[in-house]
Coordinates of C-alpha atoms in Angstrom, one line a residue:
M17 CA -68.7 -107.3 -49.7
Q18 CA -71.6 -105.4 -48.2
A19 CA -74.2 -107.3 -46.3
F20 CA -77.4 -107.9 -48.3
Y21 CA -81.0 -107.9 -47.1
E22 CA -82.6 -111.3 -47.5
K23 CA -86.4 -111.1 -47.8
G24 CA -88.0 -114.3 -46.4
S25 CA -91.5 -115.2 -47.6
K26 CA -92.3 -118.0 -45.1
D27 CA -93.3 -117.8 -41.5
L28 CA -91.1 -120.8 -40.8
Y29 CA -88.2 -122.3 -42.7
C30 CA -86.4 -125.4 -41.5
R31 CA -83.2 -126.9 -42.8
D32 CA -81.9 -130.2 -41.4
S33 CA -78.5 -131.5 -42.4
E34 CA -79.9 -135.1 -42.4
V35 CA -82.4 -134.0 -45.1
S36 CA -80.5 -131.5 -47.1
G37 CA -76.9 -132.5 -46.5
G38 CA -75.6 -128.9 -46.8
T39 CA -73.4 -126.9 -44.4
I40 CA -74.4 -123.8 -42.5
G41 CA -71.8 -121.5 -44.1
Y42 CA -73.3 -118.3 -45.6
T43 CA -72.2 -114.8 -46.6
S44 CA -73.0 -111.6 -44.7
H45 CA -76.7 -110.8 -44.6
L46 CA -79.6 -109.7 -42.5
H47 CA -83.4 -110.3 -42.5
Y48 CA -86.5 -109.9 -40.4
Q49 CA -86.6 -113.5 -39.2
I50 CA -85.0 -114.9 -36.1
E51 CA -82.3 -117.5 -37.2
L52 CA -81.4 -120.3 -34.8
A53 CA -79.4 -123.4 -35.2
M54 CA -78.7 -126.4 -33.0
I55 CA -75.2 -127.8 -33.8
F56 CA -75.2 -131.5 -32.9
D57 CA -71.7 -132.0 -34.4
G58 CA -69.2 -129.8 -36.1
H59 CA -67.9 -126.3 -35.8
T60 CA -69.3 -123.0 -37.1
H61 CA -67.6 -119.6 -36.9
I62 CA -70.2 -116.8 -36.6
T63 CA -70.1 -113.0 -37.0
V64 CA -73.0 -111.1 -35.6
D65 CA -73.0 -107.2 -35.8
S66 CA -69.1 -107.4 -35.8
A67 CA -68.9 -109.7 -32.8
E68 CA -67.3 -113.1 -33.4
Y69 CA -68.2 -116.4 -31.9
D70 CA -67.6 -120.1 -32.3
A71 CA -70.4 -122.7 -32.0
L72 CA -69.0 -126.1 -31.4
S73 CA -70.6 -129.6 -31.1
G74 CA -73.5 -129.4 -28.6
D75 CA -74.0 -125.6 -28.9
A76 CA -76.7 -123.5 -30.4
F77 CA -76.7 -120.0 -31.9
V78 CA -79.4 -117.5 -32.3
V79 CA -79.6 -114.3 -34.4
F80 CA -82.3 -111.7 -33.8
P81 CA -84.1 -109.7 -36.5
N82 CA -82.0 -107.4 -38.6
Q83 CA -78.7 -108.3 -37.0
I84 CA -76.0 -108.5 -39.7
H85 CA -74.5 -112.0 -39.6
S86 CA -72.4 -114.5 -41.5
F87 CA -71.5 -118.1 -41.0
T88 CA -68.3 -119.9 -41.8
T89 CA -68.2 -123.7 -41.6
V90 CA -64.9 -124.7 -39.9
K91 CA -65.9 -128.4 -39.5
R92 CA -68.9 -129.8 -41.4
E93 CA -71.9 -129.6 -39.2
S94 CA -74.8 -131.9 -38.2
Y95 CA -77.5 -129.4 -37.4
V96 CA -81.1 -128.2 -37.6
L97 CA -81.5 -124.6 -38.6
L98 CA -84.7 -122.5 -38.2
K99 CA -85.7 -119.1 -39.6
I100 CA -88.8 -117.8 -37.8
N101 CA -90.9 -114.8 -38.6
P102 CA -91.5 -113.0 -35.3
D103 CA -95.0 -112.2 -36.3
Y104 CA -95.6 -116.0 -36.4
I105 CA -95.2 -116.1 -32.6
P106 CA -96.9 -112.9 -31.4
E107 CA -96.6 -114.1 -27.8
L108 CA -92.8 -113.5 -27.9
L109 CA -92.8 -110.5 -30.3
P110 CA -92.7 -107.7 -27.7
L111 CA -89.5 -109.3 -26.1
I112 CA -87.9 -110.0 -29.5
S113 CA -88.5 -106.5 -30.9
S114 CA -87.1 -104.7 -27.8
S115 CA -84.0 -106.8 -27.0
L116 CA -80.9 -108.5 -28.3
P117 CA -78.9 -111.5 -27.0
K118 CA -75.7 -110.5 -25.2
S119 CA -74.1 -113.6 -26.9
A120 CA -75.2 -115.3 -30.1
V121 CA -74.0 -118.7 -28.8
I122 CA -75.9 -120.8 -26.3
K123 CA -73.3 -123.2 -24.9
G124 CA -74.5 -126.8 -24.5
A125 CA -78.1 -126.1 -25.7
A126 CA -77.9 -128.8 -28.4
N127 CA -77.0 -131.3 -25.6
D128 CA -80.3 -130.5 -23.8
R129 CA -82.4 -133.5 -24.5
E130 CA -85.7 -131.5 -24.3
L131 CA -84.5 -128.8 -26.8
A132 CA -82.9 -131.5 -29.1
Y133 CA -86.2 -133.4 -29.1
L134 CA -88.3 -130.3 -29.8
V135 CA -86.1 -129.1 -32.7
K136 CA -86.0 -132.6 -34.3
E137 CA -89.8 -132.8 -33.9
I138 CA -90.1 -129.4 -35.7
S139 CA -88.0 -130.8 -38.5
N140 CA -90.0 -134.0 -38.7
V141 CA -93.3 -132.3 -39.0
Y142 CA -92.0 -129.6 -41.3
H143 CA -90.8 -132.1 -43.8
K144 CA -94.0 -134.1 -43.9
D145 CA -97.6 -133.5 -45.1
E146 CA -100.0 -134.4 -42.4
P147 CA -103.3 -133.0 -40.9
F148 CA -103.1 -129.9 -38.8
K149 CA -99.4 -129.5 -39.8
D150 CA -99.4 -125.7 -39.5
A151 CA -101.1 -125.7 -36.0
I152 CA -98.7 -128.3 -34.7
L153 CA -95.7 -126.5 -36.1
R154 CA -96.6 -123.2 -34.5
G155 CA -97.2 -124.9 -31.2
L156 CA -93.8 -126.7 -31.3
V157 CA -92.0 -123.5 -32.4
L158 CA -93.6 -121.5 -29.6
V159 CA -92.6 -124.0 -26.9
F160 CA -89.1 -124.5 -28.4
L161 CA -88.3 -120.8 -28.7
S162 CA -89.8 -120.0 -25.3
K163 CA -87.4 -122.5 -23.7
V164 CA -84.5 -121.2 -25.8
M165 CA -85.3 -117.6 -24.6
R166 CA -85.0 -118.8 -21.0
R167 CA -81.3 -119.5 -21.7
L168 CA -80.6 -116.2 -23.2
E169 CA -79.2 -113.2 -21.4
L170 CA -80.8 -110.2 -23.1
S171 CA -80.0 -106.5 -23.3
E172 CA -82.2 -103.6 -24.4
A173 CA -82.1 -102.9 -28.2
S174 CA -81.9 -99.5 -29.7
A175 CA -85.1 -98.1 -30.9
V176 CA -85.0 -98.9 -34.7
D177 CA -88.2 -100.1 -36.2
Y178 CA -87.5 -103.7 -37.5
H179 CA -90.0 -103.4 -40.4
A180 CA -88.6 -100.1 -41.5
V181 CA -85.1 -101.6 -41.7
G182 CA -86.3 -104.4 -44.0
I183 CA -88.3 -102.0 -46.2
I184 CA -85.3 -99.6 -46.6
M185 CA -82.7 -102.2 -47.3
D186 CA -84.9 -104.3 -49.6
Y187 CA -85.7 -101.2 -51.7
C188 CA -82.0 -100.3 -52.0
N189 CA -81.1 -103.8 -53.0
K190 CA -83.7 -103.8 -55.7
N191 CA -83.0 -100.3 -57.0
Y192 CA -79.3 -99.8 -56.6
N193 CA -78.9 -99.4 -60.4
K194 CA -81.3 -96.4 -60.5
P195 CA -80.9 -92.9 -59.3
L196 CA -81.1 -93.1 -55.5
S197 CA -81.0 -90.4 -52.8
L198 CA -82.4 -89.9 -49.3
G199 CA -85.1 -87.7 -50.9
I200 CA -86.1 -90.4 -53.4
L201 CA -86.3 -93.0 -50.7
S202 CA -88.3 -90.7 -48.5
K203 CA -90.8 -90.1 -51.3
E204 CA -91.1 -93.7 -52.3
L205 CA -91.2 -95.3 -48.9
H206 CA -93.0 -92.5 -47.1
L207 CA -90.3 -92.3 -44.4
N208 CA -88.5 -89.3 -43.1
K209 CA -85.1 -89.0 -44.9
Y210 CA -83.2 -88.3 -41.7
Y211 CA -84.7 -91.5 -40.2
I212 CA -83.6 -93.4 -43.3
S213 CA -80.1 -92.1 -42.9
H214 CA -80.1 -93.0 -39.2
V215 CA -81.3 -96.6 -39.9
I216 CA -78.5 -97.2 -42.4
S217 CA -75.9 -95.7 -40.1
E218 CA -77.2 -97.6 -37.1
K219 CA -77.3 -101.0 -38.8
L220 CA -74.3 -100.8 -41.2
N221 CA -72.1 -98.2 -39.5
I222 CA -71.8 -96.5 -42.9
G223 CA -73.2 -93.4 -44.6
F224 CA -76.0 -93.6 -47.2
N225 CA -73.9 -92.8 -50.2
D226 CA -71.2 -95.2 -49.3
Y227 CA -73.9 -97.9 -48.7
I228 CA -75.4 -97.4 -52.2
N229 CA -71.9 -97.3 -53.8
S230 CA -71.0 -100.6 -52.0
L231 CA -74.1 -102.3 -53.5
R232 CA -73.2 -101.0 -56.9
V233 CA -69.6 -102.1 -56.6
S234 CA -70.6 -105.6 -55.3
N235 CA -72.8 -106.1 -58.3
A236 CA -70.2 -104.7 -60.7
C237 CA -67.8 -107.4 -59.4
K238 CA -70.2 -110.1 -60.5
L239 CA -70.6 -108.6 -63.9
L240 CA -66.8 -108.2 -64.3
V241 CA -66.4 -111.9 -63.7
K242 CA -69.5 -113.3 -65.4
S243 CA -69.9 -111.1 -68.4
D244 CA -67.9 -109.7 -71.3
R245 CA -69.4 -106.2 -71.0
T246 CA -66.9 -103.3 -71.1
V247 CA -66.0 -101.6 -67.9
T248 CA -67.9 -98.5 -69.1
E249 CA -71.1 -100.6 -69.8
I250 CA -70.9 -102.2 -66.4
S251 CA -70.4 -98.8 -64.7
E252 CA -73.7 -97.6 -66.3
A253 CA -75.5 -100.9 -65.7
V254 CA -75.0 -100.7 -61.9
G255 CA -76.0 -97.1 -61.6
F256 CA -72.8 -94.9 -61.7
N257 CA -73.2 -91.6 -63.6
T258 CA -69.5 -91.3 -64.5
M259 CA -66.5 -93.6 -64.9
R260 CA -64.6 -91.4 -62.5
T261 CA -67.1 -92.0 -59.7
F262 CA -67.2 -95.7 -60.5
N263 CA -63.4 -96.0 -60.4
R264 CA -63.1 -94.1 -57.2
A265 CA -65.9 -96.1 -55.4
F266 CA -64.4 -99.4 -56.8
M267 CA -60.9 -98.6 -55.6
K268 CA -62.2 -97.6 -52.2
Q269 CA -64.0 -100.9 -51.7
M270 CA -61.8 -103.4 -53.6
S271 CA -58.4 -101.7 -53.4
C272 CA -57.9 -102.1 -57.2
T273 CA -59.4 -100.8 -60.4
P274 CA -62.3 -102.6 -62.2
S275 CA -59.9 -103.8 -65.0
E276 CA -57.4 -105.1 -62.5
Y277 CA -60.1 -106.9 -60.6
R278 CA -61.4 -108.6 -63.8
Q279 CA -57.9 -109.7 -64.8
K280 CA -57.1 -111.0 -61.3
K281 CA -60.3 -113.1 -61.3
R282 CA -59.5 -114.5 -64.8
N283 CA -56.0 -115.4 -63.8
E284 CA -57.4 -117.2 -60.7
S285 CA -59.8 -119.1 -62.9
I286 CA -57.0 -120.2 -65.3
S287 CA -54.8 -121.3 -62.4
S288 CA -57.7 -123.3 -60.8
K289 CA -58.4 -125.1 -64.1
K290 CA -54.7 -126.1 -64.4
T291 CA -54.6 -127.6 -61.0
K292 CA -57.6 -129.8 -61.6

């Protein structure tokens, strides 16, 4: 499935496995926040902009803004995960906006007692209500991330505006079922249509029309499984003008027809219920 744009509304988000109990595993996505996790135990397989890594017990990983990434839990993790809006730490914004890590994994970082203490303290303060909480959190995050950045080998990033990437992809994700073209996006977002095309090609390695079709097919898959609508109704609901275009786009992405996909998923559901 095509990566989706996740629009975070908080300057700081913290998830601690000791509090939430969940794993890190998550489907392909991107967002404006920095995402960073300290893995105290377990094993996570990570894909970042098509590069693959393994974060093992004692490692950390970091993903910069608008890098496409996904996580697969190989062995259940003990971890603290942070999502940080770069605007929350303007002292580091120039560096973050102009560079990318050469590797997403920082070997041994979670075994560093100072880094482990700082990230746990961030989690402790985040999950409590206390005076001056926001000021304390920002101070801790700035110190923690500054020390993490020391351990990163950075390379210069290509000149794509991070805010523009988010605006473009968020608009497409919200309006995939409506008529969409580079001209429409240019008018609605007040951005040059050639720049929009460049951003999508740069980030997703895919043409504009193929990207929009992939969003429509991904949402059609959900409706085929979760609804009793006809294939024709679903085609119209996700924004395709004709059944021929829908079938061609669906076959290109899923290697089967919409009807075959629906039947396959129903058969899998029946088999799963029988084995329980």
